[in-house]
CSV table of C-alpha atoms and ligand atoms in Angstrom, one decimal:
chain,number,residue,atom,x,y,z
C,304,MET,CA,37.4,-33.5,-32.5
C,305,SER,CA,34.9,-35.3,-34.7
C,306,GLU,CA,32.0,-33.3,-36.3
C,307,GLU,CA,29.0,-32.9,-34.1
C,308,LEU,CA,26.0,-34.9,-35.2
C,309,THR,CA,23.2,-32.6,-36.3
C,310,GLU,CA,20.4,-35.1,-36.7
C,311,TYR,CA,19.4,-38.4,-35.0
C,312,GLN,CA,20.3,-41.2,-37.4
C,313,GLY,CA,19.4,-44.5,-35.5
C,314,PRO,CA,16.4,-46.7,-36.0
C,315,ALA,CA,14.5,-45.5,-33.0
C,316,THR,CA,11.5,-43.2,-33.2
C,317,MET,CA,9.4,-42.0,-30.3
C,318,GLU,CA,6.5,-44.0,-31.6
C,319,LYS,CA,8.5,-47.3,-31.7
C,320,ILE,CA,9.9,-46.6,-28.2
C,321,THR,CA,6.5,-45.8,-26.7
C,322,SER,CA,5.0,-48.9,-28.3
C,323,LEU,CA,7.8,-51.3,-27.3
C,324,ALA,CA,7.7,-49.8,-23.8
C,325,LYS,CA,4.0,-50.6,-23.5
C,326,ARG,CA,4.2,-54.0,-25.3
C,327,ARG,CA,7.0,-55.3,-23.1
C,328,GLY,CA,5.9,-53.7,-19.8
C,329,PHE,CA,8.4,-50.9,-19.4
C,330,VAL,CA,6.1,-48.0,-19.2
C,331,PHE,CA,2.3,-47.6,-19.4
C,332,GLN,CA,0.1,-44.5,-19.6
C,333,SER,CA,-1.2,-43.5,-16.2
C,334,SER,CA,-4.9,-44.4,-15.6
C,335,GLU,CA,-5.2,-45.7,-19.2
C,336,ILE,CA,-8.6,-47.3,-18.6
C,337,TYR,CA,-10.0,-43.8,-17.9
C,338,GLY,CA,-8.5,-42.4,-21.1
C,339,GLY,CA,-5.1,-41.6,-19.5
C,340,GLN,CA,-3.7,-38.9,-17.4
C,341,SER,CA,-1.4,-36.6,-19.3
C,342,GLY,CA,2.0,-35.9,-17.8
C,343,ALA,CA,2.0,-39.1,-15.7
C,344,TRP,CA,3.3,-42.6,-16.5
C,345,ASP,CA,3.4,-45.9,-14.8
C,346,TYR,CA,6.5,-48.1,-14.7
C,347,GLY,CA,5.8,-51.8,-15.4
C,348,PRO,CA,7.7,-54.9,-14.4
C,349,LEU,CA,10.7,-54.3,-16.8
C,350,GLY,CA,10.5,-50.5,-16.3
C,351,ILE,CA,10.8,-50.6,-12.6
C,352,GLU,CA,13.7,-53.0,-12.8
C,353,LEU,CA,15.4,-50.7,-15.3
C,354,LYS,CA,14.7,-47.6,-13.2
C,355,ASN,CA,15.9,-49.2,-10.0
C,356,ARG,CA,19.1,-50.2,-11.7
C,357,ILE,CA,19.8,-46.8,-13.2
C,358,ALA,CA,19.1,-45.3,-9.8
C,359,GLY,CA,21.4,-47.9,-8.1
C,360,ASN,CA,24.2,-47.3,-10.5
C,361,TRP,CA,24.0,-43.5,-10.0
C,362,TRP,CA,23.8,-43.9,-6.2
C,363,LYS,CA,26.8,-46.1,-6.2
C,364,THR,CA,28.8,-43.7,-8.4
C,365,MET,CA,27.9,-40.7,-6.4
C,366,THR,CA,28.0,-42.0,-2.8
C,367,GLN,CA,29.9,-45.3,-2.4
C,368,LEU,CA,32.6,-44.3,-4.8
C,369,HIS,CA,33.3,-41.0,-3.0
C,370,ASP,CA,34.6,-40.6,0.6
C,371,ASN,CA,32.8,-37.4,1.2
C,372,ILE,CA,29.3,-37.8,-0.3
C,373,VAL,CA,26.4,-39.0,1.8
C,374,GLY,CA,22.8,-39.7,1.0
C,375,LEU,CA,19.5,-38.3,2.1
C,376,ASP,CA,15.8,-39.0,1.5
C,377,ALA,CA,13.8,-35.8,2.3
C,378,ALA,CA,10.1,-35.4,2.3
C,379,ILE,CA,8.2,-34.2,-0.8
C,380,LEU,CA,6.0,-31.9,1.3
C,381,MET,CA,8.1,-29.0,2.8
C,382,HIS,CA,7.4,-25.9,4.8
C,383,PRO,CA,5.9,-23.4,2.3
C,384,ARG,CA,8.5,-20.8,3.4
C,385,THR,CA,11.1,-23.0,1.7
C,386,TRP,CA,9.7,-22.1,-1.7
C,387,GLU,CA,9.6,-18.4,-0.9
C,388,ALA,CA,13.3,-18.5,0.2
C,389,SER,CA,14.3,-20.6,-2.9
C,390,GLY,CA,12.7,-18.1,-5.2
C,391,HIS,CA,10.3,-20.6,-6.7
C,392,VAL,CA,7.2,-18.7,-5.6
C,393,GLU,CA,8.3,-15.6,-7.4
C,394,ASN,CA,10.4,-17.0,-10.2
C,395,PHE,CA,9.6,-20.5,-11.1
C,396,THR,CA,7.3,-19.6,-14.0
C,397,ASP,CA,7.0,-20.3,-17.7
C,398,PRO,CA,5.6,-17.8,-20.2
C,399,LEU,CA,2.3,-19.1,-21.4
C,400,VAL,CA,0.1,-18.2,-24.4
C,401,ASP,CA,-3.2,-19.7,-25.6
C,402,CYS,CA,-4.7,-19.8,-29.1
C,403,LYS,CA,-8.1,-18.2,-28.9
C,404,LYS,CA,-9.3,-20.2,-31.9
C,405,CYS,CA,-8.0,-23.8,-31.5
C,406,LYS,CA,-7.4,-23.5,-27.7
C,407,THR,CA,-3.9,-25.0,-27.9
C,408,ARG,CA,-1.6,-23.8,-25.1
C,409,PHE,CA,2.1,-23.0,-25.8
C,410,ARG,CA,5.2,-22.1,-23.9
C,411,ALA,CA,5.9,-18.7,-25.4
C,412,ASP,CA,9.7,-19.4,-25.3
C,413,GLN,CA,9.2,-22.5,-27.4
C,414,ILE,CA,7.4,-21.1,-30.4
C,415,ASP,CA,8.8,-19.1,-33.3
C,416,PRO,CA,9.3,-15.5,-32.2
C,417,ALA,CA,7.7,-14.4,-35.4
C,418,ASN,CA,4.5,-16.1,-34.4
C,419,LEU,CA,4.6,-14.4,-31.1
C,420,ALA,CA,5.2,-11.0,-32.5
C,421,GLU,CA,2.3,-11.4,-34.9
C,422,LYS,CA,0.2,-13.1,-32.2
C,423,LYS,CA,-0.6,-15.9,-34.7
C,424,CYS,CA,-1.0,-19.5,-33.6
C,425,PRO,CA,1.7,-21.7,-35.1
C,426,ASP,CA,-0.8,-24.5,-35.5
C,427,CYS,CA,-3.9,-22.9,-37.0
C,428,GLY,CA,-3.1,-19.2,-37.6
C,429,GLY,CA,-5.7,-18.1,-35.0
C,430,GLU,CA,-5.1,-15.2,-32.6
C,431,LEU,CA,-2.9,-15.7,-29.6
C,432,THR,CA,-3.5,-14.3,-26.1
C,433,ASP,CA,-1.0,-12.0,-24.4
C,434,THR,CA,1.9,-13.8,-22.8
C,435,ARG,CA,1.4,-14.4,-19.1
C,436,LYS,CA,3.5,-16.0,-16.4
C,437,PHE,CA,2.5,-19.3,-15.1
C,438,ASN,CA,3.9,-20.8,-11.9
C,439,LEU,CA,4.9,-24.5,-12.3
C,440,MET,CA,4.5,-25.5,-8.7
C,441,PHE,CA,1.6,-27.8,-7.9
C,442,LYS,CA,-0.4,-26.5,-5.0
C,443,THR,CA,-2.4,-28.5,-2.5
C,444,HIS,CA,-3.8,-28.1,1.0
C,445,ILE,CA,-2.7,-29.7,4.2
C,446,GLY,CA,-5.4,-30.3,6.8
C,447,PRO,CA,-9.1,-30.7,6.2
C,448,VAL,CA,-10.0,-27.0,5.5
C,449,GLU,CA,-9.3,-24.8,2.6
C,450,ALA,CA,-9.3,-21.1,3.1
C,451,GLU,CA,-12.4,-19.0,2.3
C,452,ALA,CA,-12.2,-17.1,-1.0
C,453,GLY,CA,-10.0,-14.0,-0.5
C,454,ALA,CA,-8.6,-15.1,2.9
C,455,VAL,CA,-4.9,-15.8,3.4
C,456,ASP,CA,-4.4,-19.5,2.7
C,457,THR,CA,-2.5,-20.8,5.7
C,458,ASN,CA,-3.0,-24.5,4.7
C,459,LEU,CA,-1.4,-24.0,1.3
C,460,ILE,CA,1.4,-26.4,0.6
C,461,TYR,CA,3.4,-27.3,-2.5
C,462,LEU,CA,4.6,-30.5,-4.1
C,463,ARG,CA,8.4,-30.0,-4.4
C,464,PRO,CA,9.5,-29.0,-7.9
C,465,GLU,CA,13.1,-30.1,-7.3
C,466,THR,CA,14.7,-32.4,-4.7
C,467,ALA,CA,17.6,-29.9,-4.0
C,468,GLN,CA,15.8,-27.8,-1.4
C,469,GLY,CA,15.3,-30.9,0.9
C,470,ILE,CA,19.1,-31.1,0.9
C,471,TYR,CA,19.8,-27.4,1.7
C,472,VAL,CA,17.4,-27.4,4.7
C,473,ASN,CA,19.2,-30.5,6.0
C,474,TYR,CA,22.8,-29.3,5.4
C,475,LYS,CA,23.4,-28.3,9.0
C,476,ASN,CA,21.8,-31.6,10.4
C,477,ILE,CA,24.1,-33.6,8.2
C,478,ILE,CA,27.3,-31.7,9.1
C,479,GLN,CA,26.4,-32.3,12.8
C,480,SER,CA,25.2,-35.9,12.6
C,481,ASN,CA,27.9,-37.1,10.2
C,482,ARG,CA,30.8,-34.7,11.1
C,483,MET,CA,31.1,-33.7,7.5
C,484,LYS,CA,33.9,-31.2,6.5
C,485,ILE,CA,33.8,-29.0,3.5
C,486,PRO,CA,34.1,-29.9,0.7
C,487,PHE,CA,31.4,-32.5,0.9
C,488,GLY,CA,28.3,-33.6,-0.9
C,489,ILE,CA,24.7,-34.8,-0.3
C,490,ALA,CA,23.0,-37.0,-2.8
C,491,GLN,CA,19.3,-37.7,-3.2
C,492,ILE,CA,17.0,-39.5,-5.6
C,493,GLY,CA,13.3,-38.7,-5.4
C,494,LYS,CA,10.1,-37.5,-7.0
C,495,ALA,CA,9.6,-33.9,-8.2
C,496,PHE,CA,6.5,-32.3,-9.6
C,497,ARG,CA,6.1,-29.5,-12.2
C,498,ASN,CA,2.9,-28.3,-13.7
C,499,GLU,CA,4.4,-28.3,-17.2
C,500,ILE,CA,2.4,-26.4,-19.8
C,501,VAL,CA,3.3,-28.8,-22.5
C,502,THR,CA,4.0,-32.5,-21.8
C,503,LYS,CA,5.1,-34.4,-24.8
C,504,ASN,CA,7.6,-36.9,-26.1
C,505,PHE,CA,6.5,-39.8,-23.9
C,506,ILE,CA,8.4,-39.6,-20.5
C,507,PHE,CA,10.8,-36.8,-21.6
C,508,ARG,CA,8.8,-34.0,-19.9
C,509,THR,CA,6.2,-35.0,-17.4
C,510,CYS,CA,4.4,-33.4,-14.5
C,511,GLU,CA,5.6,-36.1,-12.1
C,512,PHE,CA,9.1,-37.3,-12.5
C,513,GLU,CA,12.2,-38.4,-10.6
C,514,GLN,CA,15.5,-36.6,-10.1
C,515,MET,CA,18.9,-37.7,-9.1
C,516,GLU,CA,20.6,-34.7,-7.5
C,517,MET,CA,23.9,-34.2,-5.8
C,518,GLN,CA,24.7,-30.9,-4.0
C,519,TYR,CA,28.4,-30.3,-3.3
C,520,PHE,CA,29.2,-27.7,-0.6
C,521,VAL,CA,32.5,-25.8,-1.2
C,522,LYS,CA,34.4,-22.9,0.1
C,523,PRO,CA,33.8,-19.7,-2.0
C,524,GLY,CA,36.6,-19.2,-4.4
C,525,THR,CA,37.1,-22.9,-5.0
C,526,ASP,CA,33.7,-23.2,-6.7
C,527,VAL,CA,35.0,-22.7,-10.3
C,528,ASP,CA,37.5,-25.5,-10.1
C,529,THR,CA,35.0,-27.8,-8.4
C,530,PHE,CA,32.5,-27.0,-11.0
C,531,ASN,CA,34.9,-28.0,-13.7
C,532,GLU,CA,35.8,-31.2,-11.9
C,533,TRP,CA,32.2,-32.2,-11.7
C,534,LYS,CA,31.7,-31.6,-15.4
C,535,VAL,CA,34.5,-34.2,-16.0
C,536,GLN,CA,33.0,-36.7,-13.5
C,537,ARG,CA,29.5,-36.5,-14.9
C,538,TRP,CA,30.8,-37.0,-18.5
C,539,ALA,CA,32.8,-40.0,-17.4
C,540,TYR,CA,29.6,-41.4,-15.7
C,541,TYR,CA,27.9,-41.7,-19.1
C,542,GLU,CA,31.0,-43.2,-20.7
C,543,LYS,CA,31.0,-45.9,-18.1
C,544,LEU,CA,27.3,-46.5,-18.7
C,545,GLY,CA,28.3,-47.4,-22.2
C,546,VAL,CA,26.0,-45.0,-24.1
C,547,LYS,CA,26.9,-43.6,-27.5
C,548,MET,CA,29.2,-40.8,-26.7
C,549,ASP,CA,28.8,-39.0,-30.0
C,550,HIS,CA,25.1,-38.6,-28.9
C,551,LEU,CA,26.2,-36.4,-26.0
C,552,ARG,CA,27.3,-32.8,-26.0
C,553,TRP,CA,27.7,-29.8,-23.7
C,554,HIS,CA,25.5,-26.8,-23.8
C,555,GLN,CA,26.5,-23.7,-21.7
C,556,HIS,CA,23.6,-21.5,-20.5
C,557,GLY,CA,23.8,-18.0,-22.0
C,558,PRO,CA,23.0,-15.0,-19.7
C,559,ASP,CA,19.3,-15.1,-20.6
C,560,GLU,CA,19.0,-18.9,-19.9
C,561,LEU,CA,20.7,-18.8,-16.5
C,562,ALA,CA,18.3,-19.6,-13.6
C,563,HIS,CA,17.9,-16.9,-10.9
C,564,TYR,CA,20.3,-18.7,-8.6
C,565,ALA,CA,23.0,-19.7,-11.0
C,566,LYS,CA,26.5,-18.3,-11.5
C,567,ASP,CA,27.3,-20.7,-14.3
C,568,ALA,CA,25.5,-23.7,-15.8
C,569,TYR,CA,26.1,-26.4,-18.3
C,570,ASP,CA,23.7,-29.0,-19.6
C,571,ILE,CA,24.7,-32.4,-20.8
C,572,GLU,CA,22.4,-32.9,-23.9
C,573,TYR,CA,21.6,-36.2,-25.6
C,574,LEU,CA,20.6,-36.6,-29.2
C,575,PHE,CA,17.1,-38.1,-28.8
C,576,PRO,CA,15.1,-39.1,-31.9
C,577,MET,CA,13.4,-35.7,-31.5
C,578,GLY,CA,16.7,-33.9,-31.4
C,579,TRP,CA,19.3,-32.6,-28.9
C,580,LYS,CA,17.7,-32.2,-25.5
C,581,GLU,CA,18.8,-31.6,-21.9
C,582,LEU,CA,19.6,-34.7,-19.9
C,583,GLU,CA,21.3,-33.3,-16.9
C,584,GLY,CA,22.3,-29.9,-15.6
C,585,ILE,CA,25.5,-29.0,-13.7
C,586,HIS,CA,25.0,-25.7,-11.9
C,587,ASN,CA,27.1,-23.4,-9.9
C,588,ARG,CA,24.4,-22.1,-7.6
C,589,SER,CA,26.7,-19.8,-5.7
C,590,ASN,CA,25.7,-19.2,-2.1
C,591,TYR,CA,22.3,-18.1,-3.2
C,592,ASP,CA,20.2,-20.9,-1.6
C,593,LEU,CA,21.9,-21.0,1.8
C,594,SER,CA,21.9,-17.2,2.0
C,595,ARG,CA,18.2,-17.1,1.3
C,596,HIS,CA,17.4,-19.8,3.8
C,597,THR,CA,19.5,-17.9,6.4
C,598,GLU,CA,17.4,-14.8,5.7
C,599,PHE,CA,14.0,-16.6,5.6
C,600,SER,CA,14.5,-19.0,8.5
C,601,GLY,CA,16.6,-16.7,10.8
C,602,LYS,CA,19.0,-19.6,11.4
C,603,ASP,CA,22.7,-19.2,11.0
C,604,LEU,CA,23.7,-21.5,8.1
C,605,GLN,CA,27.3,-20.5,8.0
C,606,TYR,CA,29.9,-23.2,8.0
C,607,ILE,CA,32.5,-23.0,10.8
C,608,ASP,CA,35.9,-24.2,9.6
C,609,GLN,CA,37.4,-25.5,12.8
C,610,GLU,CA,40.7,-26.4,11.2
C,611,ASN,CA,41.1,-22.8,10.0
C,612,ASN,CA,40.7,-20.5,13.0
C,613,ASN,CA,37.0,-21.1,13.0
C,614,GLU,CA,36.6,-19.2,9.8
C,615,ARG,CA,33.0,-18.7,8.9
C,616,TYR,CA,31.3,-18.6,5.5
C,617,ILE,CA,28.2,-19.5,3.6
C,618,PRO,CA,29.3,-22.3,1.3
C,619,PHE,CA,28.9,-22.2,-2.5
C,620,ILE,CA,27.0,-25.1,-4.0
C,621,ILE,CA,27.8,-27.0,-7.1
C,622,GLU,CA,24.8,-29.1,-8.2
C,623,THR,CA,24.6,-32.1,-10.6
C,624,SER,CA,20.9,-32.6,-11.4
C,625,ALA,CA,19.8,-35.4,-13.6
C,626,GLY,CA,16.4,-36.7,-14.4
C,627,LEU,CA,16.0,-40.4,-13.5
C,628,THR,CA,13.0,-40.9,-15.7
C,629,ARG,CA,14.6,-38.9,-18.5
C,630,THR,CA,17.8,-41.0,-18.2
C,631,LEU,CA,15.6,-44.1,-18.5
C,632,LEU,CA,14.2,-42.7,-21.8
C,633,MET,CA,17.7,-41.9,-23.0
C,634,ILE,CA,18.8,-45.4,-22.2
C,635,LEU,CA,15.8,-46.9,-24.1
C,636,CYS,CA,16.5,-44.8,-27.1
C,637,ASP,CA,20.3,-45.4,-26.9
C,638,ALA,CA,19.9,-49.1,-26.6
C,639,TYR,CA,17.2,-49.5,-29.3
C,640,ASP,CA,18.4,-51.3,-32.4
C,641,GLU,CA,16.9,-53.2,-35.3
C,642,GLU,CA,19.0,-55.8,-37.1
C,643,LYS,CA,18.6,-58.0,-40.1
C,644,VAL,CA,19.5,-61.5,-38.9
C,645,ALA,CA,18.2,-63.8,-41.7
C,646,ASP,CA,17.2,-63.8,-45.3
C,647,LYS,CA,14.0,-65.8,-45.5
C,648,GLY,CA,11.8,-63.0,-46.8
C,649,ASN,CA,9.5,-62.9,-43.7
C,650,ASP,CA,9.1,-61.0,-40.4
C,651,ASP,CA,11.6,-63.2,-38.7
C,652,ASP,CA,14.4,-61.8,-40.8
C,653,TYR,CA,14.6,-58.8,-38.4
C,654,ARG,CA,15.1,-58.6,-34.7
C,655,THR,CA,14.5,-55.7,-32.3
C,656,VAL,CA,17.1,-55.6,-29.7
C,657,LEU,CA,17.8,-53.4,-26.7
C,658,ARG,CA,21.5,-53.2,-26.2
C,659,PHE,CA,21.4,-52.3,-22.5
C,660,HIS,CA,24.7,-52.3,-20.6
C,661,PRO,CA,24.5,-55.5,-18.4
C,662,THR,CA,24.7,-53.3,-15.2
C,663,VAL,CA,21.3,-51.7,-16.0
C,664,ALA,CA,19.5,-54.4,-18.0
C,665,PRO,CA,16.3,-55.4,-16.2
C,666,ILE,CA,17.1,-59.1,-16.6
C,667,THR,CA,20.7,-60.1,-16.6
C,668,VAL,CA,20.3,-63.7,-17.6
C,669,ALA,CA,17.4,-65.8,-18.9
C,670,ILE,CA,17.3,-69.6,-18.4
C,671,LEU,CA,15.7,-71.5,-21.3
C,672,PRO,CA,15.2,-75.3,-21.3
C,673,LEU,CA,15.1,-76.5,-24.9
C,674,MET,CA,12.2,-78.8,-24.0
C,675,LYS,CA,9.9,-79.0,-21.0
C,676,LYS,CA,10.1,-82.8,-20.9
C,677,ASP,CA,12.7,-85.3,-20.0
C,678,GLY,CA,13.8,-83.5,-16.9
C,679,LEU,CA,15.1,-80.5,-18.8
C,680,ALA,CA,12.7,-78.0,-17.2
C,681,GLU,CA,13.7,-79.3,-13.7
C,682,LEU,CA,17.4,-79.0,-14.5
C,683,ALA,CA,16.8,-75.4,-15.8
C,684,GLN,CA,14.9,-74.4,-12.7
C,685,ASP,CA,17.7,-75.8,-10.6
C,686,ILE,CA,20.3,-73.7,-12.5
C,687,ARG,CA,18.1,-70.6,-12.1
C,688,THR,CA,17.8,-71.2,-8.3
C,689,GLU,CA,21.6,-71.2,-8.2
C,690,LEU,CA,22.0,-68.0,-10.3
C,691,ARG,CA,19.2,-65.9,-8.8
C,692,GLU,CA,21.0,-65.0,-5.6
C,693,ASP,CA,23.6,-63.1,-7.7
C,694,PHE,CA,21.8,-62.1,-10.9
C,695,SER,CA,18.5,-60.9,-12.0
C,696,THR,CA,17.1,-63.9,-13.8
C,697,ASP,CA,14.1,-64.9,-15.9
C,698,TYR,CA,12.8,-68.3,-16.9
C,699,ASP,CA,11.0,-69.1,-20.1
C,700,GLN,CA,10.0,-72.5,-21.4
C,701,ALA,CA,7.2,-71.4,-23.8
C,702,GLY,CA,7.6,-71.7,-27.6
C,703,ALA,CA,10.4,-72.2,-30.1
C,704,ILE,CA,13.9,-71.4,-28.8
C,705,GLY,CA,14.4,-68.8,-31.6
C,706,ARG,CA,11.3,-66.9,-30.5
C,707,ARG,CA,12.4,-67.0,-26.9
C,708,TYR,CA,15.7,-65.5,-27.8
C,709,ARG,CA,13.9,-62.7,-29.7
C,710,ARG,CA,11.7,-62.0,-26.7
C,711,GLN,CA,14.8,-61.7,-24.5
C,712,ASP,CA,16.5,-59.5,-27.1
C,713,GLU,CA,13.6,-57.1,-27.0
C,714,ALA,CA,13.7,-57.0,-23.2
C,715,GLY,CA,17.4,-56.2,-23.5
C,716,THR,CA,18.6,-59.4,-21.7
C,717,PRO,CA,22.3,-59.6,-22.4
C,718,PHE,CA,22.7,-63.3,-21.7
C,719,CYS,CA,20.6,-66.5,-22.2
C,720,VAL,CA,21.5,-69.9,-20.9
C,721,THR,CA,20.0,-72.8,-22.8
C,722,ILE,CA,19.7,-76.3,-21.3
C,723,ASP,CA,19.5,-79.3,-23.7
C,724,TYR,CA,20.0,-83.0,-23.6
C,725,GLU,CA,23.7,-82.7,-23.6
C,726,SER,CA,23.4,-80.6,-20.4
C,727,LYS,CA,21.8,-83.7,-18.8
C,728,ASP,CA,24.5,-86.0,-20.1
C,729,ASN,CA,27.6,-84.0,-19.4
C,730,GLY,CA,26.7,-81.0,-17.3
C,731,THR,CA,27.4,-78.4,-19.9
C,732,VAL,CA,25.1,-75.5,-20.9
C,733,THR,CA,25.0,-73.0,-23.8
C,734,LEU,CA,25.6,-69.3,-23.1
C,735,ARG,CA,24.2,-67.1,-25.8
C,736,PHE,CA,25.2,-63.4,-26.1
C,737,ARG,CA,22.5,-60.9,-27.1
C,738,ASP,CA,24.7,-58.5,-29.1
C,739,SER,CA,26.6,-60.9,-31.2
C,740,MET,CA,24.1,-63.8,-31.0
C,741,GLU,CA,27.2,-66.0,-30.6
C,742,GLN,CA,26.9,-69.1,-28.4
C,743,VAL,CA,29.5,-70.9,-26.3
C,744,ARG,CA,29.3,-74.2,-24.5
C,745,LEU,CA,30.7,-74.4,-20.9
C,746,PRO,CA,30.4,-76.5,-17.8
C,747,ARG,CA,27.5,-75.4,-15.6
C,748,ALA,CA,29.9,-75.0,-12.7
C,749,GLU,CA,31.7,-72.2,-14.5
C,750,LEU,CA,28.5,-70.2,-15.4
C,751,GLY,CA,28.5,-67.8,-12.5
C,752,GLU,CA,32.1,-66.8,-12.8
C,753,ARG,CA,31.8,-66.4,-16.6
C,754,LEU,CA,28.8,-64.1,-16.2
C,755,TRP,CA,30.6,-61.9,-13.8
C,756,LYS,CA,33.5,-61.7,-16.2
C,757,GLU,CA,31.3,-60.8,-19.2
C,758,ILE,CA,29.5,-58.1,-17.2
C,759,ARG,CA,32.8,-56.6,-16.0
C,760,GLU,CA,34.3,-56.6,-19.5
C,761,TYR,CA,31.2,-55.7,-21.4
C,762,LYS,CA,31.9,-53.6,-24.5
C,763,ARG,CA,29.1,-52.7,-26.8
C,764,LEU,CA,29.5,-54.0,-30.4
C,765,LYS,CA,27.6,-51.0,-31.9
X,1290,ATP,P1,13.6,-27.5,-18.8
X,1290,ATP,O1,14.3,-26.1,-19.1
X,1290,ATP,O2,13.7,-28.5,-19.9
X,1290,ATP,O3,12.2,-27.3,-18.3
X,1290,ATP,P2,15.2,-27.4,-16.4
X,1290,ATP,O4,16.4,-26.8,-17.0
X,1290,ATP,O5,14.2,-26.6,-15.7
X,1290,ATP,O6,14.4,-28.2,-17.6
X,1290,ATP,P3,16.3,-28.6,-14.2
X,1290,ATP,O7,15.5,-27.8,-13.2
X,1290,ATP,O8,17.7,-28.2,-14.3
X,1290,ATP,O9,15.6,-28.7,-15.6
X,1290,ATP,O10,16.1,-30.1,-13.8
X,1290,ATP,C1,17.2,-31.0,-13.8
X,1290,ATP,C2,16.8,-32.3,-14.5
X,1290,ATP,O11,15.6,-32.8,-14.1
X,1290,ATP,C3,16.7,-32.0,-16.0
X,1290,ATP,O12,18.0,-32.1,-16.6
X,1290,ATP,C4,15.8,-33.2,-16.4
X,1290,ATP,O13,16.6,-34.4,-16.6
X,1290,ATP,C5,14.9,-33.4,-15.2
X,1290,ATP,N1,13.6,-32.8,-15.5
X,1290,ATP,C6,13.3,-31.5,-15.3
X,1290,ATP,N2,12.0,-31.3,-15.6
X,1290,ATP,C7,11.5,-32.5,-15.9
X,1290,ATP,C8,10.2,-32.9,-16.4
X,1290,ATP,N3,9.2,-32.1,-16.5
X,1290,ATP,N4,10.1,-34.2,-16.7
X,1290,ATP,C9,11.1,-35.1,-16.6
X,1290,ATP,N5,12.3,-34.7,-16.2
X,1290,ATP,C10,12.6,-33.4,-15.9
């Protein structure tokens, strides 16, 4: 095995990523004109395309490529008893300390234990408060009336802090409606909300985010093998996505890190510019969740194995839980590159390029007429019309062709098609590759097939 990387070595910094994301319309700060809302971000035209494609890719991998995994889209608002049963009301807390002097708030588990012991602020040396528990669930009220102070709040409702519980409460519905037999899985992509004490590093940790979760229901005793199989599958998923594999590693949770429900847990971590950080968690949640929902709802959530003398048991659950918005940040950092492409001694010597895999790139192919005049624009539009049924396309006729290539490089567009006078004369076009900047000439009629082939066989150069 090769040595594990200890430090990020690429050209990306969080500042560069944040600024590129804004400049090119991937991600904007929420409510920016009012000074911004911390912990929340808006996805612009390129960002939503990228997010949809990552989600689509995950969805296909988890549902369509498996015989026994089906999808679900559960509501964000759930019966409040759900969160008592799941343990979130009691346990979903972070330890919080405040600096009495500079008022900065910290997660006690994320500052130097020495600071905590001496109760000294790591930023200003001021005195820290005692550590107190802070529940991360957002609370709101359903219906027009809030309870009087001191009264039991029957209108209290939470924004879900994870998508998983929507799956557990529907597990019997899905067995019945879709005749699922154990082992089987339920996949879901959706929003989750956590009142994070510290939100930083752009979209890495936010209060509103999206998760891509799959819950796999298995017979007790087969859980350890299934857990190991899912570890293999999730690793292979990132490999197929074409990300830098030496930037991924496993981290097993120690006894003091394990969540209240977990029997075993591994994170897949990615080497972000700010260091190794969790990307996805793979958890053996035992039969904790379904046992608790049985207890709190009074409903029998046992599985009845009709092929095995009606044997009854509460299934174990193996969960794969990835952040969609966090994966998007990972893909932006992973794809980011700066390259010297000329030697003229000016800014044009360098290009910024996002080396997205073509299956997730927001724009697959950009159509660029060399000139607007002499019918080239019309011809280019005509080619775009032909391609847009199958590919995500862009059209750009403004400015010098070199500048247009750079704009597409920065948007991560893997292919450009240039239309020139020869195209008019003999029906050929130029296909330009983002990564190598190489160009080939080919008949227009072969373009679609060639693009499919390039996407299928794509290998990242670096
Ligand atoms: P952490 O310990 O970093 O708070 P966690 O271990 O509680 O995270 P999980 O509950 O396992 O995270 O959530 C599964 C996935 O959801 C994470 O791997 C991450 O990709 C994503 N995720 C969790 N919290 C956030 C957040 N606040 N912002 C963005 N993504 C998040």
